[in-house]
Every structure is written in C-alpha cells, then in structure tokens.
Amino acid sequence: MRIVQKYGGTSVASVERIQATAQIIKAELDSGNEVAVVVSAMSGETNRLLQLVNSMSDNPPMREVDALVATGEQVTAALLAIELNKLGIIAYSFSGAQAGFKTEGNHSKARIKDVQSDHLIKHMERGEVPVVTGFQGVDEQGNTTTLGRGGSDTSAVALAIAVKADSCDIYTDVDGIYTTDPRIEPNARKMDSISYEEMLEFASLGAKVLQTRSVELGMRYNMPIHLRSSFDLVEGTWVTREDSNMERAEISGVAYNRDEAKVTIKGIPDQPGIAAAVFGPVAEADINVDVIVQNVSEDGQTDLTFTVPRNDYDATITLLQRLCEKMKAREVLGDNTVAKVSIIGVGMRSHTGVAKKMFDVLAQENINIQMITTSEIKVTVVLEEKYVELAVRSLHEAFGLNHT
Ligand code: ADP
Ligand code: ASP
Ligand code: MG
C-alpha cells in the first residue's frame, strides 16, 4: 500500500515528538508500505510568527507574511528528515515548491491548482521517504504562498491524490472525529466512520479537526482519510463515501464556530437589485458572507443582516457605512460577539421535527436564537457567544449523543 501521512503541530512540537513520529513512519515502512509525509509547523509556531508580524505592522505585504509563516513547516520537515536518516531511512525534506505544489497567487489563502509530484513517487518506490512541508505552495511567478490556517490537511490530501495513495492518514492529538469537540464536551463519542458529506458540514461549520478544503478534495477524488492520534495508535475515524445501509440517528453531531460577527444594514429602499448592490462590494473585498436574513418592512424599506468572519468585522462595517450613504439606507449596526452552533446529520433526511427539537432545547435553556439557516443535512443558529458551550452540551445530550 502507498500511504500519505500528515502530522499536525502537536505531533512535531518538540524533538521528542519528532522522534516518536519518526518511529510511527518506520513502523509503516517495516510493514511493507510506501510512505510520503506532510508536516505542520511545531504547535504554536505559526501563531508566534504571525504575532511577530502584527507587532511590526498593521498592513504588511502579504507576500512577506507568507514568506515568513512558511518557515515553520520548513523547520519540522528538515528535523524529521534528519531523524529518519538517523534511523537508517533515506528521507528528504521538500518545500511546497520543491514538492510541486502550484497555487494561485492569492497570498494567505491560496488555492492549489496542481500538484506535480511524480518525482516523489520515485523516492517512495525505492523505500525512501519524502517529507513535505504542509500549508505552502508556489505561484506562477515563483512566490511562496500559503493555503490558509489548518492548510496542511489540504496539502496532505492533495499529495495523496497526486501520488495515487491508498489512503491519507492524518495524525493529530485526538484519536478520531467525535460527535462534538471533545474539548468542550467530555461525553462526546468517537465515530468509526463519517461520510465526506457530513464531514464537510462539520468542518465548514467550525469543527477545526480537518480543514474544509481537505474534505472537499477527498470527496471529489474519493480519497479515504483516516483521522487518528499520534499519541495513541488505535484505529481512528475513517472519512469515506456514505454507507447507504446504515440506520441513521436523527443527527450525527454538533459543531460550533466562535469566529463570527453579525452586521445589519437597516432601512434600505426595497427595490430589485439591493442584495446585489450590497453583496457585490463585500465579495470584491474578499469577505466571506455566511448566514443571510432579509426582513421586509411595511414602509417600502428592508433590513439586511448577515454574518462574516470576525476578522473581517471592522472592514465590513466600514464598507457598509460607505454603502449606507450611497444607497440612502438608515443605519449600519454590528455585533462581533456572536457564534454559530449547528446540528448535522444525513439522518435529517428521514427524520422530521429535528429543527423544532433543536429550537425547543435552546428555548428551555433560555438561549435566544438570532438567526437560523438550514440545509438538507444541517440546522445552524446564530446566538450570543457566551451561550456556545451551554448550547452545544444541551443539544448533544438532547439528541442522545452522550457517551453512556
Ligand atoms: P493539528 O494541529 O493536528 O492539525 P487541530 O488542532 O487542527 O490539530 O485539530 C485537532 C483538534 O480538533 C482536537 O484537539 C479537537 O479539540 C478539535 N476538534 C474540534 N471538533 C472536533 C471533533 N468533532 N472531533 C475531534 N476533534 C475535534
Ligand atoms: N501551521 C499552519 C497553521 O497553524 C498549518 C497547519 O498546521 O495545518 O495553521
Ligand atoms: Mg489542524
């Protein structure tokens, strides 16, 4: 078998952890498999580098920010290759550019266009181990780019697809994907498997255990992803195609995201084209709009409320204030202490009353719902951030997900 393994920050956080990681790789080779490895920076390192930038400049050139943060992964790739060689394994570190990760030039959130990694296959066939820096690539001009926070997951799945691996094993600090973040609900249950579709909702609704784009890629190319722990080598959770024979519970899990802010533009003259007039400039500013609610009032005016990532809150408010004047709207309001809680599950297709049950549970806890959005397999509510943990725990219990 050919396997791509990815090690997150905690698996390469120190010399000891890098040594332990090298042993896992050695065991994989010893059992007759071909291995390529993708590494993250040591845990905390990417944040440290970004803080250095922030302490120097409010508006740094993003090309240089990428040049800086990409160094975190170069350190761990080289150290791991050194350790593997010490164990008698031929291993080479490769930067994103050397490994053939071609991206668009959009610094700090570049998308992978192509992975030209045939040269790595040759190493793997000889029993050698390419150790590739996650999170980074190179644009057409040769500039270093990065793929967005948590991007090493995406590097790993993309590499697995490029070298035609049998699976992509993601090693982290939890031993699987749980029904909710085990850090806030100790009663969360580990899943044996989860469909790409559900995992995509989990990830995009805030479960940071896998970067959303890694799941998208896995789904598109049907690459099995095995999420497991490097601290405890038990079987983890497989993210794969849906198994249609399975009996489904009402919901599979609960996700939350604190990285949210809510903005409202009030009293816009209600006429065709206003949504386009508002969301056009927002999209041009590269701000990701999520939940949207439009209220039509009686006097020919309308209010538009939507959520954006918290980081983009100030920029969105400034932009809307400008639009407000131009469109002769009444005012702009905002709140950057909201969060999103979601219930997810393909079981919703066959069970009715799931959304109502969610609203009842939140009402019982006296939690006010500010916005609601649904899809076939999820219900999301926006609420005050201080209620996140209470909401997650009550929903987890009410839907029978607690570990017994
Ligand atoms: P790495 O540095 O290895 O990429 P991350 O911190 O990105 O690790 O992802 C692992 C973390 O994801 C876990 O420590 C856990 O707190 C968090 N997490 C959030 N939701 C879930 C979930 N549903 N199941 C498992 N872990 C989750
Ligand atoms: N080091 C990067 C980050 O912290 C990428 C990753 O770990 O996946 O976001
Ligand atoms: Mg991660």
mmCIF file of N, CA, C and O and ligand atoms in Angstrom, residues 6 8-9 40 149-153 170 172 208-211, ligand 3:
data_model
loop_
_atom_site.group_PDB
_atom_site.id
_atom_site.type_symbol
_atom_site.label_atom_id
_atom_site.label_comp_id
_atom_site.label_asym_id
_atom_site.label_seq_id
_atom_site.Cartn_x
_atom_site.Cartn_y
_atom_site.Cartn_z
ATOM 1 N N LYS A 6 0.058 12.634 7.467
ATOM 2 C CA LYS A 6 0.238 14.041 7.815
ATOM 3 C C LYS A 6 0.334 14.167 9.329
ATOM 4 O O LYS A 6 -0.454 13.558 10.068
ATOM 5 N N GLY A 8 0.231 16.822 12.425
ATOM 6 C CA GLY A 8 -0.122 18.168 12.864
ATOM 7 C C GLY A 8 0.877 18.687 13.885
ATOM 8 O O GLY A 8 1.800 17.976 14.304
ATOM 9 N N GLY A 9 0.673 19.933 14.287
ATOM 10 C CA GLY A 9 1.607 20.637 15.147
ATOM 11 C C GLY A 9 2.000 19.913 16.423
ATOM 12 O O GLY A 9 3.169 19.910 16.818
ATOM 13 N N SER A 40 3.132 19.785 9.604
ATOM 14 C CA SER A 40 2.799 21.154 10.017
ATOM 15 C C SER A 40 4.001 21.742 10.735
ATOM 16 O O SER A 40 4.962 21.035 11.036
ATOM 17 N N ARG A 149 -5.158 28.903 7.355
ATOM 18 C CA ARG A 149 -4.890 28.194 8.604
ATOM 19 C C ARG A 149 -5.428 26.765 8.562
ATOM 20 O O ARG A 149 -6.501 26.512 8.035
ATOM 21 N N GLY A 150 -4.656 25.868 9.088
ATOM 22 C CA GLY A 150 -5.029 24.455 9.051
ATOM 23 C C GLY A 150 -4.773 23.808 7.697
ATOM 24 O O GLY A 150 -5.189 22.680 7.441
ATOM 25 N N GLY A 151 -4.042 24.530 6.827
ATOM 26 C CA GLY A 151 -3.899 24.107 5.434
ATOM 27 C C GLY A 151 -3.069 22.861 5.190
ATOM 28 O O GLY A 151 -3.114 22.296 4.090
ATOM 29 N N SER A 152 -2.329 22.397 6.193
ATOM 30 C CA SER A 152 -1.541 21.177 5.981
ATOM 31 C C SER A 152 -2.436 19.967 5.707
ATOM 32 O O SER A 152 -2.015 19.031 5.028
ATOM 33 N N ASP A 153 -3.648 19.988 6.250
ATOM 34 C CA ASP A 153 -4.575 18.884 5.953
ATOM 35 C C ASP A 153 -4.819 18.827 4.442
ATOM 36 O O ASP A 153 -4.833 17.760 3.831
ATOM 37 N N ILE A 170 -4.222 11.184 8.729
ATOM 38 C CA ILE A 170 -3.977 12.470 9.371
ATOM 39 C C ILE A 170 -3.752 12.231 10.863
ATOM 40 O O ILE A 170 -4.690 11.864 11.587
ATOM 41 N N THR A 172 -3.053 13.435 14.621
ATOM 42 C CA THR A 172 -3.271 14.645 15.393
ATOM 43 C C THR A 172 -3.282 14.318 16.886
ATOM 44 O O THR A 172 -2.723 13.289 17.297
ATOM 45 N N LYS A 208 -12.694 22.290 13.664
ATOM 46 C CA LYS A 208 -11.410 22.596 13.021
ATOM 47 C C LYS A 208 -10.506 21.373 12.912
ATOM 48 O O LYS A 208 -9.335 21.480 12.576
ATOM 49 N N VAL A 209 -11.048 20.209 13.212
ATOM 50 C CA VAL A 209 -10.226 18.998 13.214
ATOM 51 C C VAL A 209 -9.682 18.685 11.818
ATOM 52 O O VAL A 209 -8.585 18.133 11.681
ATOM 53 N N LEU A 210 -10.406 19.070 10.759
ATOM 54 C CA LEU A 210 -9.900 18.949 9.392
ATOM 55 C C LEU A 210 -10.219 20.245 8.658
ATOM 56 O O LEU A 210 -11.327 20.779 8.801
ATOM 57 N N GLN A 211 -9.277 20.729 7.856
ATOM 58 C CA GLN A 211 -9.592 21.930 7.076
ATOM 59 C C GLN A 211 -10.636 21.573 6.011
ATOM 60 O O GLN A 211 -10.542 20.526 5.353
HETATM 61 MG MG MG B 3 -5.278 21.229 12.012
#
